[in-house]
Amino acid sequence: MSIEPAAFALAVHGGAGTIRRERTSKAARAAYHAGLCRALLAGGAVLAGGGRALDAVAAAVVALEDDPLFNAGRGASLTAAGTFEMDAAIMDGRDRRAGAVAAVFGPKNPVTAARAVMDASPHVLLVAEGAAAFCRARGLAFAEPQYFETEARRREWREGMERRRAPGGHGTVGAVARDCDGNLAAATSTGGIAGKVPGRVGDSPLVGAGTFADNRTCAVSATGHGEFFIRWGVAFEVAARLAHLGQTLDRAAAAVIAELAAQGGEGGLVAIDRDGRLALPFNTPGMYRGYLKSGGAPHTAIWDEPYCVSRS
Ligand code: ASP
């Protein structure tokens, strides 16, 4: 599906995977659509007010992190040890400045922690206790395990442990945007793969793997089996196809996701180019996703189906 260019535009995702249509109740579908819609409206309000793409993706991802349905921030999945380790990144397409945190626990909004690394440190990526200490020193909001933990994630973890293997379910949230000045940005945040080995870091906080933005090409936020996204340099590969092969965003994004599928790598991405064209491909049964363009209403979808339009 091709989505026409616009003055400003924003796309979000809430993870890709085996989302079973028949097992998703009407109420659950409505809750996912509402969560995606809230994120689009939060980011859209920034863009409609003349704000920057960077602030828009941060606002959209904070909304998704705060929603316990999605695997990021509140509602993040647990490691094999039953703990939380979160990954997040943000990138500014104007100058490729980026900030990220990995395997961090404590900051209420990991994407805000990533933003702090970008804005207030000379570094790109901080991990674990060092990242938490940096955020604490910056006065960022922290939360206790009870805030992040949901009954559904604890059940997922318990069942995985009973089967004596990691549950392996995934999910992530992310956003890409183009503002009225033509600037691009991307942000991604995740609890990572459920039951992961403590210390494991996925693609989400890695520039060029799960997150990338450059005004000259595109902004990308990915979701899926992180090890494949790291090895295939997915987010950068989409941008490289635009820069070096002159491909359209649609074509480049579809090719990268198809190549990944051929290797057994499950997932999808949302991407936006410098003209505000969007691409939201995935190779899994479903991907929670949505987009909003200047002058339009939020569009959200889960499976391969017509987008649901929210009249707000
Ligand atoms: N990409 C994330 C990771 O591997 C998980 C996901 O997007 O589903 O940590």
XYZ file of C-alpha atoms and ligand atoms in Angstrom:
321
model
C 0.000 0.000 0.000
C 1.388 3.379 -0.891
C 0.677 6.302 1.418
C 0.971 9.708 -0.288
C 3.409 12.380 0.987
C 2.298 15.049 3.470
C 3.632 18.222 5.157
C 4.089 16.323 8.382
C 3.601 12.671 9.084
C 4.131 10.173 11.850
C 4.028 6.377 12.033
C 4.139 4.162 15.113
C 4.370 0.458 15.857
C 3.635 -1.590 18.941
C 5.481 -4.755 17.918
C 5.193 -7.486 15.295
C 4.689 -11.197 15.799
C 2.285 -14.102 15.946
C -0.759 -12.085 16.855
C -3.629 -14.532 16.450
C -6.761 -12.942 15.058
C -9.007 -15.714 16.391
C -7.535 -15.395 19.889
C -7.781 -11.614 20.061
C -11.077 -10.560 21.594
C -13.002 -7.580 20.319
C -12.186 -5.744 23.536
C -8.451 -6.477 23.173
C -8.455 -5.282 19.551
C -10.179 -2.076 20.596
C -7.629 -1.533 23.376
C -4.697 -1.943 20.962
C -6.251 0.430 18.431
C -6.900 2.953 21.223
C -3.305 2.687 22.492
C -1.843 3.232 19.023
C -4.255 6.097 18.451
C -3.222 7.807 21.707
C 0.410 7.595 20.641
C -0.379 9.068 17.216
C -2.326 11.910 18.788
C 0.486 12.630 21.276
C 3.098 12.815 18.501
C 0.688 14.489 16.090
C -0.029 17.297 18.564
C 3.688 18.144 18.612
C 3.896 18.199 14.807
C 0.630 20.121 14.336
C 1.947 22.774 16.726
C 5.021 23.264 14.538
C 7.191 21.120 16.836
C 10.158 19.006 15.869
C 10.106 15.433 14.600
C 12.433 14.516 17.465
C 9.939 15.712 20.081
C 7.084 14.024 18.225
C 8.688 10.567 18.205
C 9.632 10.966 21.876
C 6.035 11.898 22.782
C 4.585 9.002 20.783
C 6.961 6.464 22.333
C 6.346 7.762 25.875
C 2.598 7.188 25.275
C 3.291 3.602 24.174
C 5.693 2.979 27.082
C 3.024 4.184 29.513
C 0.469 1.772 28.037
C 0.740 -1.617 29.836
C -0.423 -3.479 26.717
C 2.857 -2.954 24.902
C 6.266 -4.480 25.651
C 8.133 -1.313 26.649
C 8.225 0.709 29.847
C 5.133 -0.296 31.840
C 4.191 -3.789 30.631
C 7.734 -4.716 29.549
C 8.529 -8.423 29.412
C 10.757 -10.168 31.949
C 14.188 -11.728 31.590
C 14.790 -15.409 32.421
C 15.710 -14.218 35.913
C 12.307 -12.540 36.298
C 13.827 -9.052 36.171
C 13.424 -6.106 33.817
C 16.105 -4.939 31.386
C 15.005 -2.319 28.913
C 16.512 -1.001 25.678
C 15.695 2.281 23.905
C 17.118 4.678 21.339
C 16.306 8.003 19.725
C 17.919 9.579 16.652
C 17.757 13.005 15.055
C 17.865 12.977 11.244
C 19.192 16.542 11.061
C 22.684 15.631 12.151
C 22.478 11.934 13.073
C 22.838 12.714 16.744
C 21.635 9.723 18.732
C 21.203 8.530 22.296
C 20.467 5.067 23.636
C 20.263 2.963 26.777
C 20.466 -0.816 27.021
C 19.756 -3.413 29.717
C 18.647 -0.602 31.983
C 16.197 -0.795 34.849
C 14.701 2.113 36.755
C 13.912 5.021 34.445
C 10.126 5.201 34.078
C 10.444 6.054 30.387
C 13.485 4.460 28.738
C 13.093 6.674 25.655
C 13.477 9.740 27.886
C 16.642 8.147 29.244
C 17.904 7.691 25.661
C 17.095 11.332 24.950
C 19.059 12.390 28.029
C 22.097 10.418 26.819
C 21.843 12.260 23.494
C 21.279 15.712 24.963
C 23.429 15.650 28.082
C 26.360 13.315 27.449
C 29.109 13.057 24.848
C 28.134 9.400 24.317
C 25.615 7.473 22.230
C 24.938 4.349 24.304
C 24.965 3.784 28.057
C 24.136 0.421 29.634
C 22.887 -1.179 32.842
C 23.804 0.425 36.202
C 25.891 3.134 34.551
C 22.907 4.207 32.467
C 20.629 4.176 35.527
C 23.106 6.233 37.564
C 23.387 8.761 34.738
C 19.590 9.099 34.588
C 19.321 9.417 38.354
C 21.913 12.190 38.353
C 19.905 13.970 35.630
C 16.785 13.839 37.821
C 14.758 11.618 35.476
C 11.622 9.940 36.844
C 12.185 6.397 38.169
C 9.705 3.652 38.999
C 9.655 0.465 41.063
C 9.225 -3.068 39.634
C 5.532 -3.043 40.656
C 4.930 -0.160 38.263
C 6.399 -2.002 35.271
C 5.022 -5.459 36.032
C 1.674 -6.610 34.662
C -0.165 -9.831 35.412
C 0.013 -10.863 31.743
C 3.829 -10.556 31.634
C 4.292 -12.419 34.917
C 2.032 -15.226 33.586
C 4.007 -15.338 30.330
C 7.217 -15.670 32.364
C 5.815 -18.341 34.720
C 4.511 -20.450 31.856
C 7.872 -20.168 30.082
C 9.698 -21.299 33.211
C 7.306 -24.228 33.690
C 8.016 -25.368 30.149
C 11.692 -24.955 31.067
C 12.348 -22.696 28.163
C 12.270 -19.001 27.565
C 8.839 -17.837 26.373
C 10.511 -15.998 23.478
C 7.512 -13.725 22.830
C 8.492 -10.299 21.656
C 7.201 -6.826 21.073
C 8.603 -3.336 20.964
C 7.286 0.150 20.397
C 8.601 2.777 18.039
C 7.878 5.886 16.035
C 9.199 7.786 13.021
C 8.246 11.310 11.997
C 8.784 14.103 9.507
C 8.055 17.613 10.720
C 6.930 20.652 8.720
C 10.555 21.716 8.236
C 11.392 18.390 6.606
C 13.339 16.996 9.537
C 13.175 13.289 10.304
C 13.535 11.380 13.585
C 13.118 7.855 14.929
C 12.718 6.320 18.390
C 12.355 2.731 19.600
C 11.840 1.191 23.057
C 11.474 -2.389 24.286
C 11.560 -4.824 27.170
C 13.206 -7.183 24.678
C 12.469 -10.820 23.992
C 10.609 -12.440 26.903
C 12.788 -14.781 28.941
C 15.998 -13.404 27.435
C 19.310 -14.126 29.132
C 20.116 -11.267 31.520
C 22.565 -8.965 29.761
C 21.206 -9.664 26.292
C 20.772 -6.524 24.190
C 18.549 -6.468 21.111
C 18.469 -4.312 17.997
C 16.255 -1.531 19.335
C 18.981 0.581 21.013
C 21.515 -0.003 18.236
C 21.832 2.741 15.649
C 21.496 1.207 12.200
C 19.915 -2.030 13.438
C 16.581 -1.162 15.105
C 16.699 2.633 14.904
C 18.006 5.090 12.315
C 17.316 8.611 11.007
C 18.983 10.802 8.413
C 17.205 13.749 6.738
C 18.837 12.863 3.420
C 17.148 9.460 3.256
C 14.682 8.238 5.863
C 13.892 7.403 9.472
C 13.282 3.804 10.550
C 12.115 2.046 13.727
C 12.102 -1.749 13.673
C 10.533 -4.580 15.637
C 11.136 -8.301 15.546
C 13.729 -10.936 16.323
C 16.539 -8.572 17.297
C 19.457 -10.873 16.580
C 18.496 -10.931 12.877
C 17.949 -7.177 12.777
C 21.416 -6.637 14.226
C 23.124 -9.042 11.827
C 21.358 -7.587 8.796
C 21.771 -3.962 9.867
C 18.118 -3.540 8.968
C 17.387 0.139 9.656
C 20.552 1.344 7.940
C 20.027 -1.061 5.051
C 16.709 0.618 4.228
C 18.411 4.045 4.183
C 21.370 2.715 2.162
C 19.035 1.425 -0.538
C 17.545 4.914 -0.884
C 20.961 6.582 -0.945
C 22.885 4.206 -3.156
C 20.305 2.377 -5.274
C 17.834 5.265 -5.596
C 15.009 2.965 -4.503
C 11.688 4.321 -3.238
C 11.007 3.887 0.482
C 8.252 1.369 -0.220
C 10.526 -0.772 -2.363
C 13.545 -0.575 -0.056
C 11.577 -1.378 3.100
C 9.717 -4.271 1.467
C 12.961 -5.716 0.070
C 14.708 -5.627 3.446
C 11.794 -7.271 5.261
C 11.495 -9.930 2.528
C 15.242 -10.638 2.698
C 14.931 -11.047 6.433
C 12.022 -13.481 6.033
C 14.126 -15.567 3.655
C 16.699 -15.910 6.460
C 14.083 -16.810 9.069
C 14.100 -13.353 10.668
C 10.632 -12.338 11.811
C 9.509 -8.758 12.206
C 8.652 -5.482 10.578
C 9.361 -1.777 10.642
C 7.882 1.668 10.205
C 9.748 4.141 8.011
C 9.310 7.639 6.624
C 11.252 9.394 3.863
C 12.171 13.037 3.450
C 8.974 13.740 1.481
C 6.829 12.261 4.233
C 6.065 9.002 2.421
C 5.499 6.100 4.779
C 6.163 2.360 4.660
C 5.000 -0.127 7.330
C 5.965 -3.625 6.094
C 6.099 -6.815 8.208
C 6.619 -10.519 7.547
C 4.741 -11.812 10.605
C 1.009 -12.556 10.901
C 0.481 -9.118 12.425
C 2.075 -5.859 13.498
C 0.431 -3.264 15.734
C 0.861 -0.094 13.723
C -0.591 3.213 12.694
C 0.041 6.511 10.994
C -1.138 10.085 10.962
C -0.589 12.717 8.289
C -1.141 16.475 8.441
C -4.832 17.216 8.031
C -5.826 13.567 8.481
C -7.184 11.255 11.160
C -5.194 8.486 12.905
C -5.145 5.197 10.952
C -4.389 2.000 12.883
C -4.169 -1.705 11.986
C -3.042 -5.032 13.416
C -3.238 -7.564 10.581
C -3.271 -7.265 6.806
C -6.579 -5.428 6.699
C -7.957 -1.977 5.834
C -6.730 0.623 8.340
C -9.193 1.568 11.059
C -9.774 5.336 10.988
C -10.395 7.096 14.319
C -12.609 10.135 14.136
C -11.362 12.093 17.078
N 13.448 -6.244 18.542
C 13.211 -6.495 19.926
C 14.384 -7.232 20.513
O 14.907 -8.117 19.885
C 11.969 -7.271 20.205
C 10.805 -6.971 19.299
O 10.806 -6.009 18.568
O 9.834 -7.712 19.297
O 14.730 -6.947 21.620
